[in-house]
mmCIF file of C-alpha atoms and ligand atoms in Angstrom:
data_model
loop_
_atom_site.group_PDB
_atom_site.id
_atom_site.type_symbol
_atom_site.label_atom_id
_atom_site.label_comp_id
_atom_site.label_asym_id
_atom_site.label_seq_id
_atom_site.Cartn_x
_atom_site.Cartn_y
_atom_site.Cartn_z
ATOM 1 C CA MET K 26 -182.510 72.284 -112.567
ATOM 2 C CA ALA K 27 -183.481 68.621 -113.358
ATOM 3 C CA TYR K 28 -180.546 67.490 -111.824
ATOM 4 C CA LYS K 29 -181.607 68.202 -108.628
ATOM 5 C CA PHE K 30 -184.333 65.647 -108.660
ATOM 6 C CA VAL K 31 -182.418 62.710 -107.667
ATOM 7 C CA ASP K 32 -183.772 60.597 -104.689
ATOM 8 C CA ASN K 33 -180.670 58.080 -104.265
ATOM 9 C CA TYR K 34 -180.368 55.729 -101.426
ATOM 10 C CA ARG K 35 -178.546 58.202 -99.589
ATOM 11 C CA GLU K 36 -181.207 60.477 -99.102
ATOM 12 C CA ARG K 37 -183.673 58.268 -98.780
ATOM 13 C CA GLY K 38 -181.857 56.398 -95.783
ATOM 14 C CA ALA K 39 -181.418 59.935 -94.176
ATOM 15 C CA ARG K 40 -185.434 60.509 -94.260
ATOM 16 C CA LYS K 41 -185.986 56.906 -92.769
ATOM 17 C CA LYS K 42 -184.035 58.094 -90.437
ATOM 18 C CA LEU K 43 -185.663 61.306 -89.592
ATOM 19 C CA VAL K 44 -188.875 59.424 -89.265
ATOM 20 C CA GLU K 45 -187.556 57.605 -86.632
ATOM 21 C CA LEU K 46 -186.415 60.889 -84.913
ATOM 22 C CA LEU K 47 -189.689 62.744 -85.181
ATOM 23 C CA LYS K 48 -191.466 59.158 -83.654
ATOM 24 C CA SER K 49 -189.211 59.567 -80.856
ATOM 25 C CA ARG K 50 -190.114 63.231 -80.541
ATOM 26 C CA GLY K 51 -193.618 62.620 -80.132
ATOM 27 C CA ILE K 52 -195.029 62.382 -83.603
ATOM 28 C CA GLU K 53 -197.588 59.574 -83.380
ATOM 29 C CA ASP K 54 -200.122 59.964 -86.419
ATOM 30 C CA GLU K 55 -198.966 57.051 -89.048
ATOM 31 C CA ASN K 56 -199.929 59.014 -92.164
ATOM 32 C CA VAL K 57 -198.252 62.223 -91.292
ATOM 33 C CA LEU K 58 -195.150 60.037 -90.726
ATOM 34 C CA THR K 59 -195.560 58.441 -93.749
ATOM 35 C CA ALA K 60 -196.006 61.891 -95.666
ATOM 36 C CA ILE K 61 -192.961 63.237 -94.574
ATOM 37 C CA GLY K 62 -190.582 59.508 -95.302
ATOM 38 C CA LYS K 63 -192.205 59.997 -99.176
ATOM 39 C CA VAL K 64 -191.526 64.124 -99.585
ATOM 40 C CA PRO K 65 -187.532 64.598 -100.459
ATOM 41 C CA ARG K 66 -186.668 67.713 -98.486
ATOM 42 C CA HIS K 67 -183.371 67.863 -99.949
ATOM 43 C CA PHE K 68 -185.170 68.973 -103.421
ATOM 44 C CA PHE K 69 -185.775 72.053 -101.408
ATOM 45 C CA PHE K 70 -182.051 72.926 -100.572
ATOM 46 C CA ASP K 71 -179.565 73.784 -102.890
ATOM 47 C CA GLU K 72 -177.332 71.089 -103.808
ATOM 48 C CA THR K 73 -174.452 72.534 -101.693
ATOM 49 C CA PHE K 74 -176.704 71.775 -98.349
ATOM 50 C CA TRP K 75 -177.883 68.595 -99.061
ATOM 51 C CA ASN K 76 -176.012 67.294 -96.284
ATOM 52 C CA GLN K 77 -178.751 69.200 -94.039
ATOM 53 C CA ALA K 78 -181.725 68.410 -95.606
ATOM 54 C CA TYR K 79 -182.792 65.847 -93.248
ATOM 55 C CA LYS K 80 -181.634 67.306 -90.014
ATOM 56 C CA ASP K 81 -184.558 68.091 -88.042
ATOM 57 C CA ILE K 82 -183.535 71.899 -88.442
ATOM 58 C CA ALA K 83 -185.330 74.713 -89.950
ATOM 59 C CA PHE K 84 -183.330 76.816 -92.945
ATOM 60 C CA PRO K 85 -183.092 79.850 -94.954
ATOM 61 C CA ILE K 86 -184.202 79.660 -98.257
ATOM 62 C CA GLY K 87 -183.472 83.125 -99.105
ATOM 63 C CA ASP K 88 -185.609 86.446 -98.216
ATOM 64 C CA GLY K 89 -185.434 85.982 -94.575
ATOM 65 C CA GLN K 90 -187.786 82.993 -94.495
ATOM 66 C CA THR K 91 -186.954 79.274 -93.842
ATOM 67 C CA ILE K 92 -188.392 75.868 -94.466
ATOM 68 C CA SER K 93 -189.618 74.961 -91.569
ATOM 69 C CA GLN K 94 -188.277 72.255 -89.025
ATOM 70 C CA PRO K 95 -189.713 68.802 -89.871
ATOM 71 C CA TYR K 96 -190.905 68.436 -86.495
ATOM 72 C CA THR K 97 -192.962 71.703 -86.743
ATOM 73 C CA VAL K 98 -194.508 70.491 -90.311
ATOM 74 C CA ALA K 99 -195.211 67.252 -88.297
ATOM 75 C CA TYR K 100 -196.588 68.845 -85.177
ATOM 76 C CA GLN K 101 -199.135 71.405 -87.373
ATOM 77 C CA SER K 102 -199.642 68.615 -89.457
ATOM 78 C CA GLU K 103 -201.286 65.973 -86.945
ATOM 79 C CA LEU K 104 -202.885 68.743 -85.144
ATOM 80 C CA LEU K 105 -205.055 69.349 -88.397
ATOM 81 C CA HIS K 106 -206.074 65.228 -88.473
ATOM 82 C CA ILE K 107 -206.182 65.648 -92.427
ATOM 83 C CA LYS K 108 -209.061 63.159 -94.083
ATOM 84 C CA LYS K 109 -208.712 62.337 -97.893
ATOM 85 C CA GLY K 110 -210.407 65.349 -99.892
ATOM 86 C CA ASP K 111 -210.168 67.679 -96.862
ATOM 87 C CA LYS K 112 -210.210 71.310 -98.426
ATOM 88 C CA VAL K 113 -206.965 72.880 -96.790
ATOM 89 C CA LEU K 114 -205.857 76.713 -96.937
ATOM 90 C CA GLU K 115 -202.359 77.068 -96.342
ATOM 91 C CA ILE K 116 -200.963 80.504 -95.472
ATOM 92 C CA GLY K 117 -197.713 81.129 -95.961
ATOM 93 C CA THR K 118 -196.116 78.858 -98.483
ATOM 94 C CA GLY K 119 -192.862 79.197 -98.112
ATOM 95 C CA SER K 120 -190.955 76.527 -100.038
ATOM 96 C CA GLY K 121 -193.967 74.509 -100.531
ATOM 97 C CA TYR K 122 -192.703 71.797 -98.202
ATOM 98 C CA GLN K 123 -195.678 71.597 -95.746
ATOM 99 C CA THR K 124 -197.966 71.928 -98.570
ATOM 100 C CA CYS K 125 -196.270 68.707 -100.430
ATOM 101 C CA ILE K 126 -196.511 67.044 -96.931
ATOM 102 C CA LEU K 127 -200.901 68.220 -96.646
ATOM 103 C CA MET K 128 -201.196 66.897 -100.332
ATOM 104 C CA GLU K 129 -199.490 63.286 -99.090
ATOM 105 C CA LEU K 130 -202.001 62.993 -96.263
ATOM 106 C CA GLY K 131 -205.044 63.545 -99.227
ATOM 107 C CA ALA K 132 -205.833 66.852 -99.097
ATOM 108 C CA THR K 133 -206.954 69.562 -101.715
ATOM 109 C CA VAL K 134 -204.639 72.429 -101.119
ATOM 110 C CA PHE K 135 -205.103 76.110 -101.482
ATOM 111 C CA THR K 136 -201.831 78.372 -100.810
ATOM 112 C CA ILE K 137 -200.860 81.649 -100.233
ATOM 113 C CA GLU K 138 -197.443 83.369 -100.235
ATOM 114 C CA ARG K 139 -196.874 87.137 -99.928
ATOM 115 C CA GLN K 140 -193.266 87.378 -100.680
ATOM 116 C CA GLU K 141 -193.189 87.337 -105.342
ATOM 117 C CA ASN K 142 -189.688 85.945 -104.948
ATOM 118 C CA ILE K 143 -190.793 83.156 -102.773
ATOM 119 C CA TYR K 144 -193.772 82.304 -104.784
ATOM 120 C CA ASN K 145 -192.484 82.751 -108.008
ATOM 121 C CA ARG K 146 -189.709 79.573 -106.949
ATOM 122 C CA THR K 147 -192.274 77.834 -105.291
ATOM 123 C CA ILE K 148 -194.639 77.559 -108.435
ATOM 124 C CA GLN K 149 -192.066 76.389 -110.263
ATOM 125 C CA VAL K 150 -190.450 73.628 -108.040
ATOM 126 C CA LEU K 151 -193.393 71.697 -106.971
ATOM 127 C CA PRO K 152 -195.137 71.178 -110.162
ATOM 128 C CA GLY K 153 -191.835 69.470 -111.097
ATOM 129 C CA MET K 154 -192.061 66.948 -108.350
ATOM 130 C CA GLY K 155 -195.213 66.467 -109.408
ATOM 131 C CA TYR K 156 -197.331 68.438 -106.980
ATOM 132 C CA ARG K 157 -200.242 71.146 -108.166
ATOM 133 C CA PRO K 158 -202.019 72.812 -105.234
ATOM 134 C CA THR K 159 -204.057 75.929 -106.324
ATOM 135 C CA PHE K 160 -201.223 78.709 -105.761
ATOM 136 C CA TYR K 161 -201.830 82.218 -104.738
ATOM 137 C CA CYS K 162 -199.717 85.285 -104.236
ATOM 138 C CA GLY K 163 -200.866 88.305 -101.433
ATOM 139 C CA ASP K 164 -201.569 88.288 -97.854
ATOM 140 C CA GLY K 165 -203.206 85.388 -96.482
ATOM 141 C CA SER K 166 -203.820 87.071 -92.858
ATOM 142 C CA LYS K 167 -206.916 87.681 -94.075
ATOM 143 C CA GLY K 168 -207.815 84.119 -95.603
ATOM 144 C CA ILE K 169 -209.061 83.391 -99.475
ATOM 145 C CA ALA K 170 -212.644 84.170 -99.006
ATOM 146 C CA ALA K 171 -213.182 83.032 -102.710
ATOM 147 C CA HIS K 172 -212.688 79.753 -101.521
ATOM 148 C CA ALA K 173 -214.311 79.585 -98.285
ATOM 149 C CA PRO K 174 -215.005 77.498 -96.344
ATOM 150 C CA TYR K 175 -212.136 75.251 -95.211
ATOM 151 C CA ASP K 176 -212.240 71.986 -93.929
ATOM 152 C CA LYS K 177 -208.719 73.025 -92.419
ATOM 153 C CA ILE K 178 -206.773 76.160 -92.514
ATOM 154 C CA ILE K 179 -203.054 75.851 -91.336
ATOM 155 C CA VAL K 180 -200.947 79.207 -90.557
ATOM 156 C CA THR K 181 -197.096 78.579 -91.159
ATOM 157 C CA ALA K 182 -195.842 82.077 -89.673
ATOM 158 C CA GLY K 183 -196.638 83.559 -86.269
ATOM 159 C CA ALA K 184 -199.155 85.665 -86.031
ATOM 160 C CA PRO K 185 -199.825 88.169 -83.033
ATOM 161 C CA LEU K 186 -203.440 87.611 -82.443
ATOM 162 C CA VAL K 187 -206.302 84.388 -84.109
ATOM 163 C CA PRO K 188 -207.613 86.650 -87.069
ATOM 164 C CA GLU K 189 -211.369 86.773 -86.753
ATOM 165 C CA ILE K 190 -211.782 86.869 -90.358
ATOM 166 C CA LEU K 191 -209.859 83.307 -90.664
ATOM 167 C CA LEU K 192 -212.145 81.467 -88.146
ATOM 168 C CA LYS K 193 -215.089 82.693 -90.617
ATOM 169 C CA GLN K 194 -214.048 81.221 -93.485
ATOM 170 C CA LEU K 195 -213.755 77.740 -91.352
ATOM 171 C CA LYS K 196 -216.724 74.930 -91.939
ATOM 172 C CA ILE K 197 -218.200 73.845 -89.018
ATOM 173 C CA GLY K 198 -216.166 71.018 -87.562
ATOM 174 C CA GLY K 199 -213.502 72.714 -89.141
ATOM 175 C CA ILE K 200 -209.690 72.975 -87.257
ATOM 176 C CA LEU K 201 -207.405 76.269 -87.681
ATOM 177 C CA VAL K 202 -204.044 75.687 -86.707
ATOM 178 C CA ILE K 203 -201.925 78.897 -85.761
ATOM 179 C CA PRO K 204 -198.892 79.965 -83.917
ATOM 180 C CA VAL K 205 -199.726 83.159 -81.562
ATOM 181 C CA GLY K 206 -197.738 85.107 -79.588
ATOM 182 C CA ASP K 207 -195.085 87.860 -80.162
ATOM 183 C CA GLU K 208 -192.163 88.425 -82.395
ATOM 184 C CA LYS K 209 -189.841 86.373 -80.365
ATOM 185 C CA THR K 210 -191.642 82.835 -79.816
ATOM 186 C CA GLN K 211 -195.448 81.870 -80.053
ATOM 187 C CA LYS K 212 -197.923 79.305 -78.459
ATOM 188 C CA MET K 213 -199.509 76.868 -81.131
ATOM 189 C CA VAL K 214 -202.973 77.163 -80.881
ATOM 190 C CA THR K 215 -205.989 74.972 -82.573
ATOM 191 C CA VAL K 216 -209.586 76.503 -82.894
ATOM 192 C CA ILE K 217 -212.190 74.140 -83.781
ATOM 193 C CA ARG K 218 -215.337 75.928 -84.679
ATOM 194 C CA VAL K 219 -218.260 73.574 -83.055
ATOM 195 C CA SER K 220 -221.462 75.788 -84.036
ATOM 196 C CA GLU K 221 -221.707 79.128 -86.526
ATOM 197 C CA THR K 222 -220.830 80.886 -83.566
ATOM 198 C CA ASP K 223 -218.819 79.025 -80.956
ATOM 199 C CA TYR K 224 -215.251 77.831 -81.139
ATOM 200 C CA ASP K 225 -213.005 75.544 -78.661
ATOM 201 C CA LYS K 226 -209.459 76.980 -78.461
ATOM 202 C CA ILE K 227 -206.626 74.830 -77.499
ATOM 203 C CA VAL K 228 -202.883 76.199 -76.479
ATOM 204 C CA LEU K 229 -200.309 73.966 -76.991
ATOM 205 C CA ASP K 230 -196.316 74.135 -77.007
ATOM 206 C CA THR K 231 -194.003 76.616 -77.976
ATOM 207 C CA PHE K 232 -192.167 77.476 -80.984
ATOM 208 C CA ARG K 233 -190.464 79.990 -82.832
ATOM 209 C CA PHE K 234 -191.804 81.061 -86.643
ATOM 210 C CA VAL K 235 -191.080 84.113 -88.541
ATOM 211 C CA PRO K 236 -193.761 86.832 -88.626
ATOM 212 C CA LEU K 237 -196.876 86.690 -90.170
ATOM 213 C CA VAL K 238 -197.072 90.277 -91.957
ATOM 214 C CA GLY K 239 -200.483 91.730 -93.407
ATOM 215 C CA ASP K 240 -203.551 93.547 -92.949
ATOM 216 C CA GLN K 241 -204.868 90.933 -89.769
ATOM 217 C CA ALA K 242 -201.340 90.187 -88.810
ATOM 218 C CA TRP K 243 -198.110 92.459 -87.895
HETATM 219 N N1 LIG G 384 -193.766 75.608 -94.122
HETATM 220 C C1 LIG G 384 -193.208 76.718 -95.012
HETATM 221 C C2 LIG G 384 -192.026 76.002 -95.537
HETATM 222 O O1 LIG G 384 -191.462 74.710 -95.255
HETATM 223 O O2 LIG G 384 -191.130 76.373 -96.348
HETATM 224 C C3 LIG G 384 -192.587 77.114 -93.937
HETATM 225 C C4 LIG G 384 -192.891 78.742 -94.523
HETATM 226 S S1 LIG G 384 -191.990 80.335 -93.658
HETATM 227 C C5 LIG G 384 -191.507 79.830 -91.678
HETATM 228 C C6 LIG G 384 -193.476 81.317 -93.521
HETATM 229 C C7 LIG G 384 -193.906 81.725 -94.798
HETATM 230 O O3 LIG G 384 -195.161 82.824 -94.320
HETATM 231 C C8 LIG G 384 -192.616 82.623 -95.578
HETATM 232 O O4 LIG G 384 -192.523 82.164 -96.723
HETATM 233 C C9 LIG G 384 -193.524 84.317 -95.535
HETATM 234 O O5 LIG G 384 -193.252 85.369 -96.487
HETATM 235 C C10 LIG G 384 -194.730 83.513 -95.451
HETATM 236 N N2 LIG G 384 -195.839 84.953 -94.719
HETATM 237 C C11 LIG G 384 -195.689 86.036 -93.919
HETATM 238 N N3 LIG G 384 -196.814 86.363 -94.304
HETATM 239 C C12 LIG G 384 -198.389 86.220 -94.911
HETATM 240 C C13 LIG G 384 -198.425 86.647 -95.257
HETATM 241 N N4 LIG G 384 -199.652 87.635 -94.635
HETATM 242 N N5 LIG G 384 -199.774 85.926 -96.385
HETATM 243 C C14 LIG G 384 -198.756 85.095 -96.935
HETATM 244 N N6 LIG G 384 -197.667 84.452 -96.596
HETATM 245 C C15 LIG G 384 -196.880 85.021 -95.704
#
């Protein structure tokens, strides 16, 4: 598969245009824009579909799942306010594109995917690109208690509610970003843990995610 890892002027140019497009759509965080400009999104696509890789669209990755829309990835990344060295739990690895963006932002990432086929593919692709998060296969709706507490938690699938168990795995001052709603549309929700027992919740824009399936989910 080594042939896939070619990042030539055409793809680099398309990526620059994508960054400009995301800026025009309201993404302001320069670190996030720089990360989007660095990660070759076409590496997550079959070569036949490279012409789709830098459009601002979600795209099927097999097994009924999608690589998220770049705008969505940038939006969630911006809300996390990643600082270098932050310990981040990502629930729903999928293609691993969001994982790479988090790592470009300086995070140490623990990422969990429940579908074995997708997990097996992504654990090959990311190290091939030079990204080495800690991968898990399983139900992330319960978090990963073994590595808690986290500075940040990001959920990349739509949940029916904010799982209480994830809130308990945040550090004080930590941030959870999670889409919450029904099976069709969800609101992006940010929860900040302000003390041992208190949380601030902010409800933001509407998105459409694949469902979070698991013990604390659908
Ligand atoms: N950000 C990812 C990307 O750009 O490729 C997109 C991830 S996709 C929208 C959501 C992923 O969450 C899917 O791969 C799905 O299998 C996974 N998922 C759903 N429920 C899960 C759960 N309980 N634990 C872990 N992964 C889950």
